[in-house]
Amino acid sequence: ILFYGPPGCGKTLLAKAIATECSSNFISIKGPELLTMWFDESEANVREVFDKARQSAPCVLFFDELDSIGIQRGSGNGGGGEASDRVINQLLTEMDGIGAKKNVFIIGATNRPDILDDALLRPGRLDQLVYIPLPDLKSRISILKSVLRKVPIDQNVSLEFIAKMCEKFSGADLKELCNQICKSAIKEAIEAELSKKSLMKDGKGEDLDLGEDPVPTLSRRHFEYGLANCRMSVGDADLNKYEEFKRKYD
């Protein structure tokens, strides 16, 4: 199976969830980790990974950033020329050699499905293509609730409204938004504490309570600050490329 789509939309997380649901061993490999400058060592790394997966069966073998090793042969985009071609040849050979007796499930994830070698996507290899799109409104609400589940939020703040304001945000963008919101509140709390201590030092704040939390909840101003300091990481041109790839293989 191949997960493809914009970066930051949970392809890696989804692969881990599959392994957990299947009660299988999970081996995660980032494509660039297999590549070395030494002759034949990259191919040996690929063989070693598949041997380890067979020994750990039932196993989910997950290749993150698959485009780094599964690039179109003969394109020269890999920078290594013949070396990158040998790596993809080894990968194709190992995928065919899994066999029916070994319960190994292969998942690939990529942000660049258009540069993958066609042989990787033929029936019998990564033939099930799953598009992981940007989160919809319901998903964005769930992501915000999940990231902010341990943070007190003011009653007059609507996460549904915030989610509507985050059209075309990826999951990673939403997490960064929450980080900016929390940073804003922390900064405000630090400034309030320093102001209190300054007043007490001058003998003007006898009635102030240093133990009181100056920012007990996240309010609208914190969310406004977060929205003003965040941006989308995926543009319309990128989305069009994914849609075009989806139409081609559907």
PDB file of C-alpha atoms in Angstrom:
ATOM      1  CA  ILE A   1       0.000   0.000   0.000  1.00  0.00           C
ATOM      2  CA  LEU A   2       1.221   3.544  -0.739  1.00  0.00           C
ATOM      3  CA  PHE A   3       0.108   6.582   1.241  1.00  0.00           C
ATOM      4  CA  TYR A   4       0.589   9.801  -0.679  1.00  0.00           C
ATOM      5  CA  GLY A   5      -0.511  13.373  -0.122  1.00  0.00           C
ATOM      6  CA  PRO A   6       0.600  16.738   1.263  1.00  0.00           C
ATOM      7  CA  PRO A   7       3.212  16.807   4.046  1.00  0.00           C
ATOM      8  CA  GLY A   8       1.995  16.970   7.640  1.00  0.00           C
ATOM      9  CA  CYS A   9      -1.282  15.094   7.133  1.00  0.00           C
ATOM     10  CA  GLY A  10      -0.569  12.030   9.264  1.00  0.00           C
ATOM     11  CA  LYS A  11       0.705   9.393   6.822  1.00  0.00           C
ATOM     12  CA  THR A  12       3.302   8.140   9.308  1.00  0.00           C
ATOM     13  CA  LEU A  13       0.803   8.229  12.168  1.00  0.00           C
ATOM     14  CA  LEU A  14      -1.711   6.240  10.116  1.00  0.00           C
ATOM     15  CA  ALA A  15       0.883   3.533   9.392  1.00  0.00           C
ATOM     16  CA  LYS A  16       1.623   3.217  13.135  1.00  0.00           C
ATOM     17  CA  ALA A  17      -2.106   2.984  13.862  1.00  0.00           C
ATOM     18  CA  ILE A  18      -2.441   0.136  11.337  1.00  0.00           C
ATOM     19  CA  ALA A  19       0.387  -1.808  13.012  1.00  0.00           C
ATOM     20  CA  THR A  20      -1.219  -1.301  16.437  1.00  0.00           C
ATOM     21  CA  GLU A  21      -4.656  -2.438  15.231  1.00  0.00           C
ATOM     22  CA  CYS A  22      -3.140  -5.531  13.593  1.00  0.00           C
ATOM     23  CA  SER A  23      -1.094  -6.379  16.726  1.00  0.00           C
ATOM     24  CA  SER A  24       1.947  -6.652  14.482  1.00  0.00           C
ATOM     25  CA  ASN A  25       5.577  -5.683  14.832  1.00  0.00           C
ATOM     26  CA  PHE A  26       6.326  -2.317  13.290  1.00  0.00           C
ATOM     27  CA  ILE A  27       9.574  -1.415  11.531  1.00  0.00           C
ATOM     28  CA  SER A  28       9.857   2.190  10.403  1.00  0.00           C
ATOM     29  CA  ILE A  29      12.542   3.121   7.895  1.00  0.00           C
ATOM     30  CA  LYS A  30      13.216   6.591   6.572  1.00  0.00           C
ATOM     31  CA  GLY A  31      14.384   6.346   2.976  1.00  0.00           C
ATOM     32  CA  PRO A  32      17.544   8.487   3.322  1.00  0.00           C
ATOM     33  CA  GLU A  33      18.767   6.264   6.193  1.00  0.00           C
ATOM     34  CA  LEU A  34      19.391   3.452   3.696  1.00  0.00           C
ATOM     35  CA  LEU A  35      21.600   5.515   1.404  1.00  0.00           C
ATOM     36  CA  THR A  36      25.366   5.634   1.897  1.00  0.00           C
ATOM     37  CA  MET A  37      28.333   6.796  -0.159  1.00  0.00           C
ATOM     38  CA  TRP A  38      29.959   3.335  -0.197  1.00  0.00           C
ATOM     39  CA  PHE A  39      29.572   0.987  -3.141  1.00  0.00           C
ATOM     40  CA  ASP A  40      26.955  -1.768  -2.629  1.00  0.00           C
ATOM     41  CA  GLU A  41      26.278  -0.742   0.996  1.00  0.00           C
ATOM     42  CA  SER A  42      22.909   0.878   0.230  1.00  0.00           C
ATOM     43  CA  GLU A  43      21.699  -2.314  -1.439  1.00  0.00           C
ATOM     44  CA  ALA A  44      22.940  -4.321   1.549  1.00  0.00           C
ATOM     45  CA  ASN A  45      20.952  -2.025   3.860  1.00  0.00           C
ATOM     46  CA  VAL A  46      17.782  -2.726   1.849  1.00  0.00           C
ATOM     47  CA  ARG A  47      18.400  -6.503   2.055  1.00  0.00           C
ATOM     48  CA  GLU A  48      19.022  -6.266   5.811  1.00  0.00           C
ATOM     49  CA  VAL A  49      15.758  -4.391   6.414  1.00  0.00           C
ATOM     50  CA  PHE A  50      13.696  -7.004   4.568  1.00  0.00           C
ATOM     51  CA  ASP A  51      15.516  -9.867   6.339  1.00  0.00           C
ATOM     52  CA  LYS A  52      14.706  -8.248   9.682  1.00  0.00           C
ATOM     53  CA  ALA A  53      11.038  -7.869   8.651  1.00  0.00           C
ATOM     54  CA  ARG A  54      10.768 -11.551   7.662  1.00  0.00           C
ATOM     55  CA  GLN A  55      12.270 -12.633  10.992  1.00  0.00           C
ATOM     56  CA  SER A  56       9.787 -10.387  12.855  1.00  0.00           C
ATOM     57  CA  ALA A  57       6.682 -11.580  10.980  1.00  0.00           C
ATOM     58  CA  PRO A  58       3.848 -10.734  11.349  1.00  0.00           C
ATOM     59  CA  CYS A  59       5.326  -7.342  10.633  1.00  0.00           C
ATOM     60  CA  VAL A  60       4.413  -3.989   9.095  1.00  0.00           C
ATOM     61  CA  LEU A  61       7.405  -2.599   7.193  1.00  0.00           C
ATOM     62  CA  PHE A  62       6.988   1.127   6.735  1.00  0.00           C
ATOM     63  CA  PHE A  63       9.092   3.179   4.304  1.00  0.00           C
ATOM     64  CA  ASP A  64       8.834   6.894   5.055  1.00  0.00           C
ATOM     65  CA  GLU A  65      10.036   9.381   2.405  1.00  0.00           C
ATOM     66  CA  LEU A  66       9.949   6.571  -0.159  1.00  0.00           C
ATOM     67  CA  ASP A  67      10.722   8.995  -2.992  1.00  0.00           C
ATOM     68  CA  SER A  68      14.330   9.273  -1.739  1.00  0.00           C
ATOM     69  CA  ILE A  69      15.064   5.644  -2.739  1.00  0.00           C
ATOM     70  CA  GLY A  70      12.190   4.868  -5.143  1.00  0.00           C
ATOM     71  CA  ILE A  71      12.947   7.598  -7.671  1.00  0.00           C
ATOM     72  CA  GLN A  72      12.355   6.960 -11.385  1.00  0.00           C
ATOM     73  CA  ARG A  73      15.250   4.957 -12.843  1.00  0.00           C
ATOM     74  CA  GLY A  74      17.322   6.715 -15.475  1.00  0.00           C
ATOM     75  CA  SER A  75      16.067  10.154 -14.419  1.00  0.00           C
ATOM     76  CA  GLY A  76      19.353  11.173 -12.790  1.00  0.00           C
ATOM     77  CA  ASN A  77      17.411  13.067 -10.111  1.00  0.00           C
ATOM     78  CA  GLY A  78      18.792  10.895  -7.332  1.00  0.00           C
ATOM     79  CA  GLY A  79      22.228  12.425  -7.719  1.00  0.00           C
ATOM     80  CA  GLY A  80      23.896   8.997  -7.697  1.00  0.00           C
ATOM     81  CA  GLY A  81      23.011   7.876 -11.235  1.00  0.00           C
ATOM     82  CA  GLU A  82      23.695   4.133 -11.423  1.00  0.00           C
ATOM     83  CA  ALA A  83      23.898   3.862  -7.610  1.00  0.00           C
ATOM     84  CA  SER A  84      20.313   5.060  -7.121  1.00  0.00           C
ATOM     85  CA  ASP A  85      19.173   2.704  -9.913  1.00  0.00           C
ATOM     86  CA  ARG A  86      20.804  -0.250  -8.122  1.00  0.00           C
ATOM     87  CA  VAL A  87      19.007   0.660  -4.887  1.00  0.00           C
ATOM     88  CA  ILE A  88      15.580   0.757  -6.547  1.00  0.00           C
ATOM     89  CA  ASN A  89      16.370  -2.546  -8.341  1.00  0.00           C
ATOM     90  CA  GLN A  90      17.239  -4.139  -4.994  1.00  0.00           C
ATOM     91  CA  LEU A  91      14.052  -2.762  -3.440  1.00  0.00           C
ATOM     92  CA  LEU A  92      11.904  -4.191  -6.257  1.00  0.00           C
ATOM     93  CA  THR A  93      13.622  -7.582  -5.981  1.00  0.00           C
ATOM     94  CA  GLU A  94      13.095  -7.761  -2.210  1.00  0.00           C
ATOM     95  CA  MET A  95       9.408  -6.774  -2.510  1.00  0.00           C
ATOM     96  CA  ASP A  96       8.873  -9.631  -4.979  1.00  0.00           C
ATOM     97  CA  GLY A  97      10.759 -12.022  -2.696  1.00  0.00           C
ATOM     98  CA  ILE A  98       8.552 -11.611   0.374  1.00  0.00           C
ATOM     99  CA  GLY A  99       6.547 -14.727  -0.545  1.00  0.00           C
ATOM    100  CA  ALA A 100       3.207 -15.992   0.735  1.00  0.00           C
ATOM    101  CA  LYS A 101       4.652 -17.781   3.771  1.00  0.00           C
ATOM    102  CA  LYS A 102       6.009 -14.625   5.353  1.00  0.00           C
ATOM    103  CA  ASN A 103       3.333 -12.344   6.796  1.00  0.00           C
ATOM    104  CA  VAL A 104       4.981  -9.010   5.945  1.00  0.00           C
ATOM    105  CA  PHE A 105       2.881  -5.999   5.014  1.00  0.00           C
ATOM    106  CA  ILE A 106       4.670  -3.157   3.191  1.00  0.00           C
ATOM    107  CA  ILE A 107       3.543   0.462   3.463  1.00  0.00           C
ATOM    108  CA  GLY A 108       5.209   3.361   1.674  1.00  0.00           C
ATOM    109  CA  ALA A 109       4.614   7.066   2.270  1.00  0.00           C
ATOM    110  CA  THR A 110       5.639   9.952   0.062  1.00  0.00           C
ATOM    111  CA  ASN A 111       4.936  13.614  -0.640  1.00  0.00           C
ATOM    112  CA  ARG A 112       6.236  13.208  -4.209  1.00  0.00           C
ATOM    113  CA  PRO A 113       4.332  10.321  -5.836  1.00  0.00           C
ATOM    114  CA  ASP A 114       4.935  11.773  -9.306  1.00  0.00           C
ATOM    115  CA  ILE A 115       8.683  10.938  -9.250  1.00  0.00           C
ATOM    116  CA  LEU A 116       8.321   7.311  -8.094  1.00  0.00           C
ATOM    117  CA  ASP A 117       9.414   4.558 -10.443  1.00  0.00           C
ATOM    118  CA  ASP A 118       6.434   3.021 -12.266  1.00  0.00           C
ATOM    119  CA  ALA A 119       7.615  -0.484 -11.399  1.00  0.00           C
ATOM    120  CA  LEU A 120       6.977   0.258  -7.708  1.00  0.00           C
ATOM    121  CA  LEU A 121       3.304   0.912  -8.422  1.00  0.00           C
ATOM    122  CA  ARG A 122       2.585  -2.120 -10.556  1.00  0.00           C
ATOM    123  CA  PRO A 123       0.134  -4.823  -9.318  1.00  0.00           C
ATOM    124  CA  GLY A 124       1.764  -7.073  -6.733  1.00  0.00           C
ATOM    125  CA  ARG A 125       3.899  -4.330  -5.214  1.00  0.00           C
ATOM    126  CA  LEU A 126       2.562  -0.978  -3.959  1.00  0.00           C
ATOM    127  CA  ASP A 127      -0.635  -1.433  -5.959  1.00  0.00           C
ATOM    128  CA  GLN A 128      -3.071   0.002  -3.381  1.00  0.00           C
ATOM    129  CA  LEU A 129      -2.778   3.797  -3.567  1.00  0.00           C
ATOM    130  CA  VAL A 130      -4.398   5.796  -0.760  1.00  0.00           C
ATOM    131  CA  TYR A 131      -4.606   9.573  -0.988  1.00  0.00           C
ATOM    132  CA  ILE A 132      -4.283  11.265   2.420  1.00  0.00           C
ATOM    133  CA  PRO A 133      -5.749  14.744   1.824  1.00  0.00           C
ATOM    134  CA  LEU A 134      -5.741  17.871   3.969  1.00  0.00           C
ATOM    135  CA  PRO A 135      -8.056  17.473   6.986  1.00  0.00           C
ATOM    136  CA  ASP A 136     -11.685  18.540   6.531  1.00  0.00           C
ATOM    137  CA  LEU A 137     -13.604  20.643   9.073  1.00  0.00           C
ATOM    138  CA  LYS A 138     -14.550  17.681  11.295  1.00  0.00           C
ATOM    139  CA  SER A 139     -10.937  16.442  11.274  1.00  0.00           C
ATOM    140  CA  ARG A 140      -9.554  19.897  12.061  1.00  0.00           C
ATOM    141  CA  ILE A 141     -11.848  20.173  15.092  1.00  0.00           C
ATOM    142  CA  SER A 142     -10.668  16.740  16.294  1.00  0.00           C
ATOM    143  CA  ILE A 143      -6.996  17.672  15.829  1.00  0.00           C
ATOM    144  CA  LEU A 144      -7.409  20.931  17.772  1.00  0.00           C
ATOM    145  CA  LYS A 145      -9.230  19.123  20.592  1.00  0.00           C
ATOM    146  CA  SER A 146      -6.544  16.444  20.703  1.00  0.00           C
ATOM    147  CA  VAL A 147      -3.576  18.839  20.794  1.00  0.00           C
ATOM    148  CA  LEU A 148      -5.249  21.169  23.332  1.00  0.00           C
ATOM    149  CA  ARG A 149      -6.817  18.431  25.473  1.00  0.00           C
ATOM    150  CA  LYS A 150      -4.617  19.236  28.498  1.00  0.00           C
ATOM    151  CA  VAL A 151      -4.893  23.023  28.158  1.00  0.00           C
ATOM    152  CA  PRO A 152      -7.676  25.049  29.877  1.00  0.00           C
ATOM    153  CA  ILE A 153      -9.634  27.045  27.285  1.00  0.00           C
ATOM    154  CA  ASP A 154     -11.963  29.971  27.958  1.00  0.00           C
ATOM    155  CA  GLN A 155     -15.684  29.194  27.584  1.00  0.00           C
ATOM    156  CA  ASN A 156     -16.235  31.908  24.981  1.00  0.00           C
ATOM    157  CA  VAL A 157     -13.717  30.297  22.580  1.00  0.00           C
ATOM    158  CA  SER A 158     -15.250  28.045  19.915  1.00  0.00           C
ATOM    159  CA  LEU A 159     -12.832  25.482  18.500  1.00  0.00           C
ATOM    160  CA  GLU A 160     -15.308  24.866  15.674  1.00  0.00           C
ATOM    161  CA  PHE A 161     -15.011  28.536  14.646  1.00  0.00           C
ATOM    162  CA  ILE A 162     -11.195  28.349  14.872  1.00  0.00           C
ATOM    163  CA  ALA A 163     -11.264  25.218  12.682  1.00  0.00           C
ATOM    164  CA  LYS A 164     -13.355  27.075  10.080  1.00  0.00           C
ATOM    165  CA  MET A 165     -10.715  29.813  10.033  1.00  0.00           C
ATOM    166  CA  CYS A 166      -8.037  27.182   9.266  1.00  0.00           C
ATOM    167  CA  GLU A 167      -9.195  26.147   5.807  1.00  0.00           C
ATOM    168  CA  LYS A 168      -6.432  24.238   3.920  1.00  0.00           C
ATOM    169  CA  PHE A 169      -4.295  23.845   7.062  1.00  0.00           C
ATOM    170  CA  SER A 170      -2.509  20.498   7.389  1.00  0.00           C
ATOM    171  CA  GLY A 171      -2.293  18.603  10.673  1.00  0.00           C
ATOM    172  CA  ALA A 172       1.246  19.927  11.194  1.00  0.00           C
ATOM    173  CA  ASP A 173       0.027  23.497  10.547  1.00  0.00           C
ATOM    174  CA  LEU A 174      -2.701  23.067  13.176  1.00  0.00           C
ATOM    175  CA  LYS A 175      -0.160  21.782  15.701  1.00  0.00           C
ATOM    176  CA  GLU A 176       2.049  24.800  15.029  1.00  0.00           C
ATOM    177  CA  LEU A 177      -1.019  27.036  15.502  1.00  0.00           C
ATOM    178  CA  CYS A 178      -1.600  25.478  18.938  1.00  0.00           C
ATOM    179  CA  ASN A 179       2.084  25.979  19.805  1.00  0.00           C
ATOM    180  CA  GLN A 180       1.851  29.665  18.891  1.00  0.00           C
ATOM    181  CA  ILE A 181      -1.320  30.055  20.982  1.00  0.00           C
ATOM    182  CA  CYS A 182       0.325  28.461  24.040  1.00  0.00           C
ATOM    183  CA  LYS A 183       3.522  30.491  23.560  1.00  0.00           C
ATOM    184  CA  SER A 184       1.426  33.654  23.552  1.00  0.00           C
ATOM    185  CA  ALA A 185      -0.199  32.711  26.862  1.00  0.00           C
ATOM    186  CA  ILE A 186       3.148  31.763  28.446  1.00  0.00           C
ATOM    187  CA  LYS A 187       4.724  35.033  27.324  1.00  0.00           C
ATOM    188  CA  GLU A 188       1.808  36.967  28.789  1.00  0.00           C
ATOM    189  CA  ALA A 189       2.057  35.054  32.094  1.00  0.00           C
ATOM    190  CA  ILE A 190       5.808  35.744  32.372  1.00  0.00           C
ATOM    191  CA  GLU A 191       5.313  39.469  31.713  1.00  0.00           C
ATOM    192  CA  ALA A 192       2.529  39.619  34.328  1.00  0.00           C
ATOM    193  CA  GLU A 193       4.720  37.874  36.946  1.00  0.00           C
ATOM    194  CA  LEU A 194       7.642  40.217  36.254  1.00  0.00           C
ATOM    195  CA  SER A 195       5.311  43.202  36.546  1.00  0.00           C
ATOM    196  CA  LYS A 196       4.018  41.925  39.919  1.00  0.00           C
ATOM    197  CA  LYS A 197       7.525  41.419  41.276  1.00  0.00           C
ATOM    198  CA  SER A 198       8.548  44.884  40.079  1.00  0.00           C
ATOM    199  CA  LEU A 199       5.591  46.474  41.908  1.00  0.00           C
ATOM    200  CA  MET A 200       6.308  44.522  45.104  1.00  0.00           C
ATOM    201  CA  LYS A 201       9.948  45.539  44.930  1.00  0.00           C
ATOM    202  CA  ASP A 202       8.871  49.194  44.789  1.00  0.00           C
ATOM    203  CA  GLY A 203       6.563  48.643  47.780  1.00  0.00           C
ATOM    204  CA  LYS A 204       3.378  49.221  45.749  1.00  0.00           C
ATOM    205  CA  GLY A 205       2.019  45.698  45.521  1.00  0.00           C
ATOM    206  CA  GLU A 206       1.369  44.561  49.077  1.00  0.00           C
ATOM    207  CA  ASP A 207      -2.105  43.318  48.130  1.00  0.00           C
ATOM    208  CA  LEU A 208      -0.888  41.304  45.110  1.00  0.00           C
ATOM    209  CA  ASP A 209      -0.861  37.493  45.279  1.00  0.00           C
ATOM    210  CA  LEU A 210       2.216  35.995  43.604  1.00  0.00           C
ATOM    211  CA  GLY A 211       0.637  32.538  43.712  1.00  0.00           C
ATOM    212  CA  GLU A 212      -2.333  33.570  41.535  1.00  0.00           C
ATOM    213  CA  ASP A 213      -2.162  32.441  37.909  1.00  0.00           C
ATOM    214  CA  PRO A 214      -2.259  35.588  35.735  1.00  0.00           C
ATOM    215  CA  VAL A 215      -3.394  33.600  32.648  1.00  0.00           C
ATOM    216  CA  PRO A 216      -5.660  30.781  33.915  1.00  0.00           C
ATOM    217  CA  THR A 217      -7.134  29.957  30.484  1.00  0.00           C
ATOM    218  CA  LEU A 218      -6.479  30.457  26.775  1.00  0.00           C
ATOM    219  CA  SER A 219      -8.688  33.325  25.629  1.00  0.00           C
ATOM    220  CA  ARG A 220      -9.669  34.790  22.264  1.00  0.00           C
ATOM    221  CA  ARG A 221      -6.664  37.114  22.149  1.00  0.00           C
ATOM    222  CA  HIS A 222      -4.312  34.134  22.311  1.00  0.00           C
ATOM    223  CA  PHE A 223      -6.091  32.410  19.431  1.00  0.00           C
ATOM    224  CA  GLU A 224      -6.071  35.649  17.424  1.00  0.00           C
ATOM    225  CA  TYR A 225      -2.314  35.915  17.993  1.00  0.00           C
ATOM    226  CA  GLY A 226      -1.837  32.307  16.863  1.00  0.00           C
ATOM    227  CA  LEU A 227      -3.888  32.772  13.682  1.00  0.00           C
ATOM    228  CA  ALA A 228      -1.971  35.964  12.853  1.00  0.00           C
ATOM    229  CA  ASN A 229       1.388  34.179  13.207  1.00  0.00           C
ATOM    230  CA  CYS A 230       0.658  30.960  11.303  1.00  0.00           C
ATOM    231  CA  ARG A 231       0.561  30.144   7.612  1.00  0.00           C
ATOM    232  CA  MET A 232      -0.435  27.290   5.324  1.00  0.00           C
ATOM    233  CA  SER A 233       2.429  25.018   4.271  1.00  0.00           C
ATOM    234  CA  VAL A 234       0.636  23.520   1.255  1.00  0.00           C
ATOM    235  CA  GLY A 235      -0.252  25.711  -1.724  1.00  0.00           C
ATOM    236  CA  ASP A 236      -2.934  25.261  -4.395  1.00  0.00           C
ATOM    237  CA  ALA A 237      -0.315  24.291  -7.003  1.00  0.00           C
ATOM    238  CA  ASP A 238       0.830  21.382  -4.813  1.00  0.00           C
ATOM    239  CA  LEU A 239      -2.752  20.224  -4.228  1.00  0.00           C
ATOM    240  CA  ASN A 240      -3.393  20.257  -7.977  1.00  0.00           C
ATOM    241  CA  LYS A 241      -0.413  17.926  -8.510  1.00  0.00           C
ATOM    242  CA  TYR A 242      -1.814  15.422  -6.005  1.00  0.00           C
ATOM    243  CA  GLU A 243      -5.267  15.596  -7.579  1.00  0.00           C
ATOM    244  CA  GLU A 244      -3.755  15.027 -11.034  1.00  0.00           C
ATOM    245  CA  PHE A 245      -1.837  11.977  -9.782  1.00  0.00           C
ATOM    246  CA  LYS A 246      -4.999  10.660  -8.145  1.00  0.00           C
ATOM    247  CA  ARG A 247      -6.979  11.022 -11.381  1.00  0.00           C
ATOM    248  CA  LYS A 248      -4.219   9.242 -13.325  1.00  0.00           C
ATOM    249  CA  TYR A 249      -4.232   6.151 -11.106  1.00  0.00           C
ATOM    250  CA  ASP A 250      -7.961   6.071 -10.347  1.00  0.00           C
TER     251      ASP A 250
END
